[in-house]
Coordinates of C-alpha atoms in Angstrom, one line a residue:
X1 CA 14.1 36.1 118.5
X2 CA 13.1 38.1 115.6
X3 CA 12.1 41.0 117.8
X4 CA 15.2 40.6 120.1
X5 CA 17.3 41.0 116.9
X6 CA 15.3 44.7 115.7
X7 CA 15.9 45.7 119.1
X8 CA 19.8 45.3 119.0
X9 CA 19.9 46.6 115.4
X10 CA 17.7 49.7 116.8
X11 CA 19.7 50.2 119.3
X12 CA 22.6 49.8 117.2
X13 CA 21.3 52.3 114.5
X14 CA 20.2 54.4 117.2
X15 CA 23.7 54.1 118.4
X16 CA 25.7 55.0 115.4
X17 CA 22.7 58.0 114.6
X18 CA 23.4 59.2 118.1
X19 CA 28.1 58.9 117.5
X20 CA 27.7 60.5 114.1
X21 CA 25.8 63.2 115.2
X22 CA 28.2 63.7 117.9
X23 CA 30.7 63.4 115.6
X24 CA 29.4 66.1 113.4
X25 CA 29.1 68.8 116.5
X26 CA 32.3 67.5 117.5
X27 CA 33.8 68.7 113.6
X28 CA 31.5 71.6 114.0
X29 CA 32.8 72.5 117.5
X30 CA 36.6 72.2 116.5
X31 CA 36.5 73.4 112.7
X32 CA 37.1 76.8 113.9
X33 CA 40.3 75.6 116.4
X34 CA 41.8 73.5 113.6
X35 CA 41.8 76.5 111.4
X36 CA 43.5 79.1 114.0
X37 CA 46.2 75.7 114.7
X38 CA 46.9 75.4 110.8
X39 CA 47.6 78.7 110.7
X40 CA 49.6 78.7 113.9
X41 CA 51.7 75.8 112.2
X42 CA 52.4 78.2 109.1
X43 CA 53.7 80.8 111.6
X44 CA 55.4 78.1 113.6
X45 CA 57.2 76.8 110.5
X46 CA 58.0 80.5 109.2
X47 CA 59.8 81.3 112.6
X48 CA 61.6 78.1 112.9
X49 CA 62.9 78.5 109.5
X50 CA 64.3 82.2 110.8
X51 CA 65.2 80.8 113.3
X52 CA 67.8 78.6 111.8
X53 CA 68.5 80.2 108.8
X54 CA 69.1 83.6 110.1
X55 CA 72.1 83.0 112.5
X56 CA 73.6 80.5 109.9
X57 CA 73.2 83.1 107.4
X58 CA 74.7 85.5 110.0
X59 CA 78.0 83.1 111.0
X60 CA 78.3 82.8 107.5
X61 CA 78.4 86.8 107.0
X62 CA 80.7 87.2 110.0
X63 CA 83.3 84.6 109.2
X64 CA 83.5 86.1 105.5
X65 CA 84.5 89.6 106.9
X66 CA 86.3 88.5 109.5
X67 CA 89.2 86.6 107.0
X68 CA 88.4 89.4 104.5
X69 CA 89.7 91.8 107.5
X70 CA 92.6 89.8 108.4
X71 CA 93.4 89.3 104.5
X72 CA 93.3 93.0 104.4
X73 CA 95.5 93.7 107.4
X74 CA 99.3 94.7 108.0
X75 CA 100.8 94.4 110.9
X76 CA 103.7 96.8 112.7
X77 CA 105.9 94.5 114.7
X78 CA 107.9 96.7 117.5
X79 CA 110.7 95.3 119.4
X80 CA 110.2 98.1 122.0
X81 CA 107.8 100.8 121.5
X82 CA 109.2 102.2 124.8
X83 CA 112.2 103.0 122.8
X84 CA 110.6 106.7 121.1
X85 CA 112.5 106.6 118.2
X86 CA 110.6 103.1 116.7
X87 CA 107.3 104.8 117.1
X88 CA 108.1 107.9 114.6
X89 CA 108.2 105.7 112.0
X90 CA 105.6 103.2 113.2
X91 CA 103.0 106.8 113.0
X92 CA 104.3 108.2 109.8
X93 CA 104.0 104.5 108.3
X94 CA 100.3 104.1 110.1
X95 CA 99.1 107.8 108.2
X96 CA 100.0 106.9 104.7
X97 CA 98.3 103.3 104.0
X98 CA 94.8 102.8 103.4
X99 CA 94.9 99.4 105.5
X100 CA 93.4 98.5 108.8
X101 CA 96.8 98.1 110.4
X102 CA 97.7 96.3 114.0
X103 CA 100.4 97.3 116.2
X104 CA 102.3 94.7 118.5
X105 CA 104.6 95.6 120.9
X106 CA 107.7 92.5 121.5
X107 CA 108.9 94.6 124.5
X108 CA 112.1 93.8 124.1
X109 CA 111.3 90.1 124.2
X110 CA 112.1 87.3 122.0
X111 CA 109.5 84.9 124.0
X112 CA 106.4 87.7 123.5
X113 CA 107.7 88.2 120.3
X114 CA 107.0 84.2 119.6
X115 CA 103.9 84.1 120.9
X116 CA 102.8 87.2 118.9
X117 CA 104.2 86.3 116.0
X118 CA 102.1 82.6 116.3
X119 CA 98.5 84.6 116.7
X120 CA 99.9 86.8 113.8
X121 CA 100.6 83.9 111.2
X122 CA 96.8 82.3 112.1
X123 CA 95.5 86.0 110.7
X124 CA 97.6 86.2 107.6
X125 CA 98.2 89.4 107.4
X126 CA 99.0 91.0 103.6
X127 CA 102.4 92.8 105.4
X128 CA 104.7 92.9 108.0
X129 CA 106.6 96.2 109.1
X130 CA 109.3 95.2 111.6
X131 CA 110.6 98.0 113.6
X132 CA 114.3 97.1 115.2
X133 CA 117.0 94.6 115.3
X134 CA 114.8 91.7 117.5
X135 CA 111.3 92.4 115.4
X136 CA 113.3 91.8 112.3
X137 CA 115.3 88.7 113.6
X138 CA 111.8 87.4 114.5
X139 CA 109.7 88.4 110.8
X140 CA 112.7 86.6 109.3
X141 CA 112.9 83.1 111.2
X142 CA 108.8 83.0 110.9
X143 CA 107.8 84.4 107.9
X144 CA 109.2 83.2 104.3
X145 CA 106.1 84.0 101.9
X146 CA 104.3 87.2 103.6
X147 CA 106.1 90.7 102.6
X148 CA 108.2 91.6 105.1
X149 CA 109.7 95.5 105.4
X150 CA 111.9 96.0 107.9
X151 CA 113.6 99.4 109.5
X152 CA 115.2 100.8 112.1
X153 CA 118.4 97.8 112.1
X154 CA 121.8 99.2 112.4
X155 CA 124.4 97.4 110.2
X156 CA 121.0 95.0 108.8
X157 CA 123.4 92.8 107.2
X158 CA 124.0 91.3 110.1
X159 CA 120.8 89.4 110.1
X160 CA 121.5 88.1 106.7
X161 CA 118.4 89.9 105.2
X162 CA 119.2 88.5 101.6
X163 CA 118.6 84.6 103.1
X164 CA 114.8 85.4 102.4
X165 CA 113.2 86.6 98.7
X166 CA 110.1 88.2 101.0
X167 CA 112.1 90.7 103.0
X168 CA 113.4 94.1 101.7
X169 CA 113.9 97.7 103.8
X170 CA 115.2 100.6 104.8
X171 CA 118.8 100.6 106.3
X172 CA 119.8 102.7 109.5
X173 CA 123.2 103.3 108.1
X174 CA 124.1 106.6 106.0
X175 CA 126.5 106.2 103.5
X176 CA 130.0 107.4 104.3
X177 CA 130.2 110.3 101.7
X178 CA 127.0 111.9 103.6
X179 CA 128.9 111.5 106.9
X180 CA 132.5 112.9 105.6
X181 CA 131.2 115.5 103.4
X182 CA 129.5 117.1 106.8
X183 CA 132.8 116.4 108.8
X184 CA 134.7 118.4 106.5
X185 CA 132.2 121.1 106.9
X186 CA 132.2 121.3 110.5
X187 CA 135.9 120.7 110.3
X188 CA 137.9 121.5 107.6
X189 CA 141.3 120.6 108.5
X190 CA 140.7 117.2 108.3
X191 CA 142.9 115.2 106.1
X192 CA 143.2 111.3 108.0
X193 CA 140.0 109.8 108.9
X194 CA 140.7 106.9 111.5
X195 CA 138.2 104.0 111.9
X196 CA 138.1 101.0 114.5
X197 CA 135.9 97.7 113.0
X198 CA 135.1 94.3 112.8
X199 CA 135.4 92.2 109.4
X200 CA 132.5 90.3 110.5
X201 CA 130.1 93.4 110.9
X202 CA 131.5 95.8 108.9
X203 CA 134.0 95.0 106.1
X204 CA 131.6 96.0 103.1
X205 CA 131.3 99.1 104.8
X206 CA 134.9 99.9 105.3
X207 CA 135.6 98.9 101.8
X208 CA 133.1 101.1 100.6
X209 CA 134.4 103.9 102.3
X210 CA 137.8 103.5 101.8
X211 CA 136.3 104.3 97.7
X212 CA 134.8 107.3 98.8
X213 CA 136.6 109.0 100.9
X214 CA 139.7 109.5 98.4
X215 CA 137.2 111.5 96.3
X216 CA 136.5 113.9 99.1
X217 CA 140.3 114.3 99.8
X218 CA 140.1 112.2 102.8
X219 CA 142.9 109.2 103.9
X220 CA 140.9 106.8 105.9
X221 CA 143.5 104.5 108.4
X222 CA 141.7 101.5 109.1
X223 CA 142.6 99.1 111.7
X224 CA 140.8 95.6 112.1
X225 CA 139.5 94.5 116.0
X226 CA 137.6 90.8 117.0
X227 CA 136.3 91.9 120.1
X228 CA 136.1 95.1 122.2
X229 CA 139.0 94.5 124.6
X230 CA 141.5 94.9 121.1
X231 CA 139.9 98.7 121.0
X232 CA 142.7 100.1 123.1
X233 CA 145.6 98.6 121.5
X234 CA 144.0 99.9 118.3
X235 CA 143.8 103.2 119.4
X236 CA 147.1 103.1 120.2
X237 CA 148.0 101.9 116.9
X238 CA 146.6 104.8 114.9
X239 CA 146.3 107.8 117.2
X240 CA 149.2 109.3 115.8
X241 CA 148.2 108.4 112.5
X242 CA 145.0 110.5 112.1
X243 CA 143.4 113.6 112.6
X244 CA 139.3 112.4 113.1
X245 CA 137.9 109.2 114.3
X246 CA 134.6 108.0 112.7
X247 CA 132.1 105.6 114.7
X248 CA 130.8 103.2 112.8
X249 CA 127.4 100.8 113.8
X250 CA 129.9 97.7 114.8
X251 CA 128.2 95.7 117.8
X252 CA 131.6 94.3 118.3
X253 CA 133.8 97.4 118.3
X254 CA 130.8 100.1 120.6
X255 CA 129.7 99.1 123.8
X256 CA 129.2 101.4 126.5
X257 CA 133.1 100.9 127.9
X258 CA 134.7 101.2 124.3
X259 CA 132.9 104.7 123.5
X260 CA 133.7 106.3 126.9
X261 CA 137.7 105.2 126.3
X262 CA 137.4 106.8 122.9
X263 CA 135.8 109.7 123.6
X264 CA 138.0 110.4 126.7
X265 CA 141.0 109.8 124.4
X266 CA 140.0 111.9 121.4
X267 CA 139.0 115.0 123.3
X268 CA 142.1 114.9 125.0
X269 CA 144.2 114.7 122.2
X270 CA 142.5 117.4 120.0
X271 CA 141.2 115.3 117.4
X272 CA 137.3 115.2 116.6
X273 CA 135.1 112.0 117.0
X274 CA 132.5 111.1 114.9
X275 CA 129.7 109.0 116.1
X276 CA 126.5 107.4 114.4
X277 CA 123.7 108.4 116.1
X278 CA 123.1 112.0 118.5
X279 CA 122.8 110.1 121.6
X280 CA 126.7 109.4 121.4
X281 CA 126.6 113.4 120.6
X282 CA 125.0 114.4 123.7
X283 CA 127.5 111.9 125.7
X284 CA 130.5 114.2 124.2
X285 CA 131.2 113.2 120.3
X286 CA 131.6 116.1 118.3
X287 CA 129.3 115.5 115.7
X288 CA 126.8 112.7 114.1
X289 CA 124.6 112.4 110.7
X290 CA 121.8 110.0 111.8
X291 CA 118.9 108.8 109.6
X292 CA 115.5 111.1 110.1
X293 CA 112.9 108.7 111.4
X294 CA 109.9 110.5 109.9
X295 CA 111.3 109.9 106.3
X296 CA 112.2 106.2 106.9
X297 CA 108.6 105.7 108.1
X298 CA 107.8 107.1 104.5
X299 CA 110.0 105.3 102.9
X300 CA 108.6 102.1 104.3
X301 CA 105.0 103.5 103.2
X302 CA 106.3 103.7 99.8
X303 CA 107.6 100.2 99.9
X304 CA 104.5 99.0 100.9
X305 CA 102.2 100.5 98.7
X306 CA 105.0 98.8 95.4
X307 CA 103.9 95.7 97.2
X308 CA 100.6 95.8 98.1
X309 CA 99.3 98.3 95.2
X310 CA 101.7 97.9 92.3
X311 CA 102.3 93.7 93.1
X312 CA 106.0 94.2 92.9
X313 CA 108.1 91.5 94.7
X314 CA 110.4 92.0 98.1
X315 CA 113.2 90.3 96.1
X316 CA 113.0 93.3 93.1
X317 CA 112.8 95.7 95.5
X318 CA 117.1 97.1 96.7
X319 CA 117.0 97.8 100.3
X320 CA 116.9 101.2 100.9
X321 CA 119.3 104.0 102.2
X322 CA 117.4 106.4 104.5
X323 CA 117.1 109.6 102.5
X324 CA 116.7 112.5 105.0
X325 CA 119.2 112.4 107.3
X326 CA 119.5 114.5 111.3
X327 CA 123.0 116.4 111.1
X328 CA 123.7 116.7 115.5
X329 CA 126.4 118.7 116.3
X330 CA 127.9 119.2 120.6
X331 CA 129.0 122.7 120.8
X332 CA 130.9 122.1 123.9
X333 CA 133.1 119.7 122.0
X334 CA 133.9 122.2 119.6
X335 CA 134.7 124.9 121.8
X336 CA 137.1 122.0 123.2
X337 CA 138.7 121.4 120.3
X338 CA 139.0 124.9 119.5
X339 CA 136.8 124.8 116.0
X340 CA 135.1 128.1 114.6
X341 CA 132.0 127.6 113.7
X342 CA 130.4 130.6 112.2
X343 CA 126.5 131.0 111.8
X344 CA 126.6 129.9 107.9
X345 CA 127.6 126.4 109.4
X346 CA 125.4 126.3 112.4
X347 CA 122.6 127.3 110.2
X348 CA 123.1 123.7 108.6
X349 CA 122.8 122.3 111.8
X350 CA 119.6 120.5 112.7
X351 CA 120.4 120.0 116.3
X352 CA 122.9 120.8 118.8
X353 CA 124.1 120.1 122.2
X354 CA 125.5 122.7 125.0

């Protein structure tokens, strides 16, 4: 019994000898692997932590200058950039600011003009410039905090630009005394000055004019429409009254119809017609004294930079008058209505039609 009990403790010393010496190869065997894994954990860890922090890090950086970019933008809303004239200001503006700047293009369309306006409010932009009538209708309904400058609007008050404290601009409409002091120049025997208008577009206008125009030596007969089929019967109310007729920006008085009655009508009776802009010039008006688009695209530069540079308010800021004006005369009109105009005159002249 004795023996049979050495044996199984020999056998199990032998045993546990034999596994502890396997053990210890084993150790010896796989010290050198454990090591080389260790160290493969370390580099393991290091590359999961770049990994991970690395694109975070990078999302982070991207988002920052992506809002710090949109913070920094301004954005040029056109109602048509088809229409030439709204993109010499949109390029003089674009020159003079030191701001990444964003052009959208509306054309012509309240509904694109929505949808832009929506992507443009989730940027934030520091400014808007709104170029024509349907970009400024637009900046006004959707904007009330961000700066607004608007341009190229004939007879702006319309829109009721002073409803909104963020809005100010440059108006399309040169003052009267500019227009009758270049009338008298290119025809001096002018003494009535006839006008055609709405009250409800353009009675601050008129009553500004009617101020002026006694200082220049100038009558002005005014006579009071609602619609564009009253144009005739006003005609015929003043024609004998007058020798000029002055065009004024009046959506209600000037359509297409209206102007080609008037100017039919004035060129046959000898007496010159005044329009607002040299497109009615080159249809057969005598002469016009329209805003220069260049210096209007600088003006709005300048009124950006009191805003953006000098923190000045849109509300402290009058709108403007455009200050460089385009003086158009038709010289086929003239010849019509029998005016001299000698080369001292023409010299003043920036553009002319045959």
């Amino acid at each position: 019994m004795i023996a049979g009990r050495f044996q199984i403790r020999k056998f199990w010393n032998s045993s546990t000898e034999a596994r502890g010496g396997r053990l210890e190869a084993a150790k010896t065997e796989f010290r050198p692997l454990a090591s080389h894994l260790r160290s493969l954990m370390k580099y393991n860890i290091f590359f999961i932590f770049l990994f991970f922090a690395l694109p975070a890090r990078g999302f982070v950086e991207t988002d920052v200058t992506r809002v710090v970019e949109a913070s920094e933008e301004v954005v040029i809303l056109k109602t048509n950039q088809k229409i030439s004239q709204y993109n010499i200001p949109a390029e003089v503006f674009k020159k003079a600011l030191p701001y990444p700047i964003r052009e959208l293009d509306m054309e012509g369309d309240l509904d694109k003009g929505q949808r832009l306006i929506a992507q443009v409010k989730r940027d934030k932009p520091r400014l808007i410039f709104a170029i024509g009538d349907k970009a400024t209708f637009l900046a006004k309904k959707e904007f009330s905090e961000t700066p607004v400058i608007f341009s190229m609007v004939l007879n702006w008050n319309k829109l009721k630009i002073s409803e909104n404290k963020n809005i100010t601009g440059i108006s399309l409409d040169v003052p009267p005394e500019s227009q009758f002091t270049q009338l008298k120049l290119v025809a001096p025997r002018v003494s009535r000055v006839g006008v055609i208008y709405s009250p409800e577009a353009s009675q601050e206008l008129i009553e500004r004019a009617k101020e002026i125009s006694s200082g220049l030596g100038l009558g002005l007969v005014s006579y009071q429409v609602h619609s564009e089929k009253e144009v005739k019967k006003a005609w015929d109310k003043i024609k004998d009254q007058i020798d000029a007729l002055w065009m004024v920006a009046d959506p209600i008085v000037i359509t297409t119809n209206s102007f080609e009655f008037l100017q039919k009508q004035t060129l046959r009776q000898k007496i010159p017609f005044m329009g607002y802009s040299e497109s009615f010039v080159k249809a057969g008006a005598l002469l016009s004294v329209s805003p220069d688009y260049e210096t209007i695209g600088s003006q709005a530069a300048s009124i950006a930079a009191q805003i953006l540079e000098d923190k000045q308010k849109p509300w402290d800021i009058q709108v403007a008058e455009p200050i460089g004006t385009v003086i158009t005369l038709n010289k086929n009109t003239a010849k019509k209505l029998g005016l001299l105009l000698d080369d001292r005159i023409l010299s003043l002249i920036d553009r002319t039609f045959e």
